[in-house]
Amino acid sequence: MKNIIIFGAPGSGKGTYSDEIVAKYNMGHISTGDVLRSEIKNGTELGKIAKGYIDNGQLIPDELMIDILAKTYDALPKGQGVIFDGFPRTIAQAEALKTMLAERGDDMGMMIELVVDEEVLMARLLNRAKEQGRADDNEETIKKRFDVYRNQTAPLAEWFEKEGIRNTFTWTGAKETMLSNIFAAIDKNA
Ligand code: ATP
Ligand code: MG
């Protein structure tokens, strides 16, 4: 199985679709947000550093993030393919990912971009706040995360376009439609 990068704004469904893809194709899954939240929960040094950025809606510095990503990738079984959820979020991270994979004889595979209107995203995240109580799911921090996404992460879509691996899926109201379109693209790419 080839690697997959899942890309989109906060609340676009990266984690949700990753879980579906992992269940169907039996791949590895790296969610950098989940890795960081687990470090915070365990009270590690890394968790302490990460908390300040996350609670403020900002990105963790690239160098730190790239290091965490490589370690997490190397801990997964080889040859099954990995879905990258929440990474890369900057051009520097994307370049580092490409290099890190090439050093191991692997490549980025395909990129799946999720496009969802901001009003829909806000409603989803406020709803998730009630269900999961994530510290960064409050209106003020969500707005900061949208700004960070627009300024630092969204421009990366063009970078993937140039790499020739961008596949865009736009939310029109039905998860089943999104899923069948995504699965069809993965099957075509396999
Ligand atoms: P969702 O999980 O709903 O898609 P999200 O993309 O905002 O929303 P996570 O991916 O869980 O959520 O990330 C939460 C926070 O963790 C980010 O706002 C950021 O502070 C930090 N983070 C996660 N991945 C990265 C990364 N690749 N680079 C820098 N910071 C990151
Ligand atoms: Mg997530």
Short mmCIF file of C-alpha atoms and ligand atoms in Angstrom, two decimals:
data_model
loop_
_atom_site.label_atom_id
_atom_site.label_comp_id
_atom_site.label_asym_id
_atom_site.label_seq_id
_atom_site.Cartn_x
_atom_site.Cartn_y
_atom_site.Cartn_z
CA MET A 1 0.00 0.00 0.00
CA LYS A 2 1.26 3.48 -0.87
CA ASN A 3 1.42 6.32 1.65
CA ILE A 4 -1.42 8.87 1.89
CA ILE A 5 -1.32 12.46 3.12
CA ILE A 6 -4.68 13.76 4.31
CA PHE A 7 -4.90 17.53 4.18
CA GLY A 8 -7.54 20.08 5.17
CA ALA A 9 -8.63 22.79 7.60
CA PRO A 10 -9.40 22.12 11.29
CA GLY A 11 -12.63 20.13 11.44
CA SER A 12 -12.51 19.10 7.77
CA GLY A 13 -12.68 15.42 8.76
CA LYS A 14 -9.02 14.35 8.49
CA GLY A 15 -9.30 12.07 11.51
CA THR A 16 -12.72 10.70 10.55
CA TYR A 17 -11.73 9.73 6.99
CA SER A 18 -8.33 8.47 8.17
CA ASP A 19 -10.08 6.00 10.47
CA GLU A 20 -12.25 4.77 7.57
CA ILE A 21 -9.22 4.43 5.27
CA VAL A 22 -7.22 2.60 7.95
CA ALA A 23 -10.10 0.17 8.54
CA LYS A 24 -10.51 -0.59 4.82
CA TYR A 25 -6.85 -0.74 3.73
CA ASN A 26 -5.17 -1.81 6.99
CA MET A 27 -2.58 0.99 6.91
CA GLY A 28 -0.56 2.68 9.63
CA HIS A 29 -1.90 6.05 10.90
CA ILE A 30 0.03 9.05 12.24
CA SER A 31 -2.11 11.88 13.62
CA THR A 32 0.33 14.54 14.81
CA GLY A 33 -2.46 16.22 16.81
CA ASP A 34 -3.14 12.93 18.65
CA VAL A 35 0.60 12.38 19.25
CA LEU A 36 0.88 15.86 20.81
CA ARG A 37 -2.29 15.49 22.91
CA SER A 38 -0.99 12.20 24.29
CA GLU A 39 2.34 13.87 25.21
CA ILE A 40 0.39 16.59 27.04
CA LYS A 41 -1.73 14.00 28.85
CA ASN A 42 1.41 12.15 29.96
CA GLY A 43 3.00 15.38 31.19
CA THR A 44 6.22 14.96 29.13
CA GLU A 45 8.70 17.78 28.37
CA LEU A 46 7.47 17.78 24.77
CA GLY A 47 3.87 17.94 26.00
CA LYS A 48 4.65 21.01 28.11
CA ILE A 49 6.16 22.81 25.12
CA ALA A 50 3.34 21.73 22.78
CA LYS A 51 0.55 22.83 25.13
CA GLY A 52 1.48 26.49 24.90
CA TYR A 53 1.22 26.49 21.13
CA ILE A 54 -1.89 24.31 20.84
CA ASP A 55 -3.93 26.25 23.42
CA ASN A 56 -3.11 29.39 21.48
CA GLY A 57 -4.08 27.94 18.09
CA GLN A 58 -0.49 28.17 16.80
CA LEU A 59 1.69 25.56 15.10
CA ILE A 60 4.44 23.73 16.95
CA PRO A 61 7.86 24.80 15.50
CA ASP A 62 8.84 22.86 12.36
CA GLU A 63 12.11 21.43 13.69
CA LEU A 64 10.43 19.85 16.69
CA MET A 65 7.53 18.56 14.59
CA ILE A 66 9.77 17.01 11.92
CA ASP A 67 11.76 15.17 14.58
CA ILE A 68 8.58 13.76 16.18
CA LEU A 69 7.24 12.72 12.79
CA ALA A 70 10.37 10.78 11.78
CA LYS A 71 10.45 8.96 15.14
CA THR A 72 6.77 8.05 14.90
CA TYR A 73 7.16 6.87 11.30
CA ASP A 74 10.14 4.64 12.14
CA ALA A 75 8.20 3.00 14.97
CA LEU A 76 5.48 1.75 12.56
CA PRO A 77 5.64 -1.56 10.66
CA LYS A 78 7.25 -1.25 7.21
CA GLY A 79 5.46 -1.96 3.93
CA GLN A 80 1.83 -1.40 4.98
CA GLY A 81 1.62 2.24 3.95
CA VAL A 82 1.00 5.11 6.36
CA ILE A 83 -1.66 7.81 6.39
CA PHE A 84 -0.28 11.18 7.50
CA ASP A 85 -3.06 13.10 9.26
CA GLY A 86 -2.24 16.70 10.21
CA PHE A 87 1.27 16.65 8.73
CA PRO A 88 2.71 18.45 6.79
CA ARG A 89 1.24 21.85 7.68
CA THR A 90 4.02 24.09 6.28
CA ILE A 91 6.20 24.03 3.17
CA ALA A 92 9.24 23.26 5.37
CA GLN A 93 7.44 20.23 6.83
CA ALA A 94 6.46 19.05 3.35
CA GLU A 95 10.04 19.30 2.06
CA ALA A 96 11.30 17.50 5.17
CA LEU A 97 8.71 14.73 4.77
CA LYS A 98 9.66 14.20 1.14
CA THR A 99 13.36 13.95 2.08
CA MET A 100 12.74 11.73 5.11
CA LEU A 101 10.73 9.27 3.00
CA ALA A 102 13.23 9.30 0.13
CA GLU A 103 16.05 8.46 2.58
CA ARG A 104 14.07 5.33 3.46
CA GLY A 105 13.28 4.41 -0.16
CA ASP A 106 9.61 5.46 0.28
CA ASP A 107 7.56 8.31 -1.19
CA MET A 108 4.54 10.48 -0.35
CA GLY A 109 2.10 8.41 -2.42
CA MET A 110 -1.03 10.53 -2.84
CA MET A 111 -2.44 13.63 -1.18
CA ILE A 112 -6.14 13.86 -0.31
CA GLU A 113 -7.40 17.42 0.18
CA LEU A 114 -10.69 17.99 2.03
CA VAL A 115 -12.45 21.26 1.16
CA VAL A 116 -15.26 22.43 3.50
CA ASP A 117 -16.86 25.87 3.96
CA GLU A 118 -15.70 27.72 7.07
CA GLU A 119 -19.23 28.06 8.53
CA VAL A 120 -19.64 24.30 8.36
CA LEU A 121 -16.22 23.82 9.97
CA MET A 122 -17.04 26.21 12.82
CA ALA A 123 -20.35 24.44 13.53
CA ARG A 124 -18.63 21.03 13.55
CA LEU A 125 -15.85 22.18 15.89
CA LEU A 126 -18.25 23.83 18.34
CA ASN A 127 -20.27 20.63 18.35
CA ARG A 128 -17.10 18.56 18.93
CA ALA A 129 -16.27 20.88 21.85
CA LYS A 130 -19.46 19.71 23.57
CA GLU A 131 -18.72 16.03 22.88
CA GLN A 132 -14.96 15.83 23.44
CA GLY A 133 -14.02 18.97 25.36
CA ARG A 134 -10.74 19.61 23.46
CA ALA A 135 -9.05 22.67 24.99
CA ASP A 136 -8.51 24.30 21.57
CA ASP A 137 -12.13 23.84 20.42
CA ASN A 138 -13.47 27.21 21.60
CA GLU A 139 -14.60 29.94 19.25
CA GLU A 140 -11.63 32.28 19.85
CA THR A 141 -8.97 29.58 19.36
CA ILE A 142 -10.81 28.05 16.39
CA LYS A 143 -10.67 31.45 14.63
CA LYS A 144 -6.90 31.58 15.24
CA ARG A 145 -6.53 28.05 13.86
CA PHE A 146 -8.47 29.07 10.72
CA ASP A 147 -6.08 32.04 10.27
CA VAL A 148 -3.04 29.80 10.71
CA TYR A 149 -4.54 27.35 8.22
CA ARG A 150 -5.22 30.07 5.63
CA ASN A 151 -1.80 31.71 5.98
CA GLN A 152 0.61 28.84 6.66
CA THR A 153 -1.02 25.60 5.55
CA ALA A 154 -3.45 26.24 2.65
CA PRO A 155 -0.63 27.48 0.32
CA LEU A 156 0.81 23.97 0.56
CA ALA A 157 -2.00 22.65 -1.66
CA GLU A 158 -0.17 24.25 -4.63
CA TRP A 159 3.06 22.54 -3.55
CA PHE A 160 1.28 19.17 -3.76
CA GLU A 161 -0.21 20.19 -7.10
CA LYS A 162 3.32 20.70 -8.44
CA GLU A 163 4.32 17.30 -7.03
CA GLY A 164 1.46 15.89 -9.12
CA ILE A 165 -0.23 14.10 -6.21
CA ARG A 166 -3.08 16.46 -5.23
CA ASN A 167 -6.61 14.97 -5.15
CA THR A 168 -9.32 17.40 -4.01
CA PHE A 169 -12.68 16.38 -2.50
CA THR A 170 -15.27 19.05 -1.73
CA TRP A 171 -17.91 18.55 0.97
CA THR A 172 -21.44 18.75 -0.44
CA GLY A 173 -23.29 17.41 2.60
CA ALA A 174 -22.94 13.62 2.58
CA LYS A 175 -20.19 11.61 4.24
CA GLU A 176 -21.01 8.48 2.20
CA THR A 177 -20.43 10.38 -1.08
CA MET A 178 -17.09 11.72 0.19
CA LEU A 179 -16.05 8.23 1.27
CA SER A 180 -16.92 6.50 -1.98
CA ASN A 181 -15.10 9.21 -4.00
CA ILE A 182 -12.04 8.94 -1.74
CA PHE A 183 -11.97 5.13 -1.89
CA ALA A 184 -12.29 5.24 -5.69
CA ALA A 185 -9.28 7.60 -5.92
CA ILE A 186 -7.21 5.38 -3.61
CA ASP A 187 -8.08 2.26 -5.63
CA LYS A 188 -7.15 4.04 -8.86
CA ASN A 189 -3.81 5.12 -7.35
CA ALA A 190 -2.95 1.68 -5.91
P1 ATP B 1 -8.94 18.38 13.18
O1 ATP B 1 -8.27 17.35 14.02
O2 ATP B 1 -10.38 18.52 13.48
O3 ATP B 1 -8.69 18.21 11.71
P2 ATP B 1 -6.91 20.30 13.64
O4 ATP B 1 -6.32 20.03 12.29
O5 ATP B 1 -6.87 21.71 14.09
O6 ATP B 1 -8.38 19.81 13.64
P3 ATP B 1 -5.02 18.56 14.99
O7 ATP B 1 -4.48 18.07 13.68
O8 ATP B 1 -5.40 17.57 16.00
O9 ATP B 1 -6.29 19.46 14.81
O10 ATP B 1 -3.94 19.58 15.59
C1 ATP B 1 -4.17 20.27 16.80
C2 ATP B 1 -3.03 21.23 17.08
O11 ATP B 1 -1.79 20.48 17.20
C3 ATP B 1 -2.75 22.25 15.98
O12 ATP B 1 -3.57 23.39 16.10
C4 ATP B 1 -1.26 22.56 16.24
O13 ATP B 1 -1.09 23.42 17.34
C5 ATP B 1 -0.70 21.21 16.65
N1 ATP B 1 -0.18 20.47 15.47
C6 ATP B 1 -0.67 19.30 14.97
N2 ATP B 1 0.01 18.91 13.88
C7 ATP B 1 0.96 19.86 13.67
C8 ATP B 1 1.98 20.05 12.69
N3 ATP B 1 2.15 19.20 11.67
N4 ATP B 1 2.78 21.15 12.81
C9 ATP B 1 2.63 22.02 13.80
N5 ATP B 1 1.68 21.92 14.75
C10 ATP B 1 0.85 20.85 14.71
MG MG B 2 -7.60 15.50 13.85
#
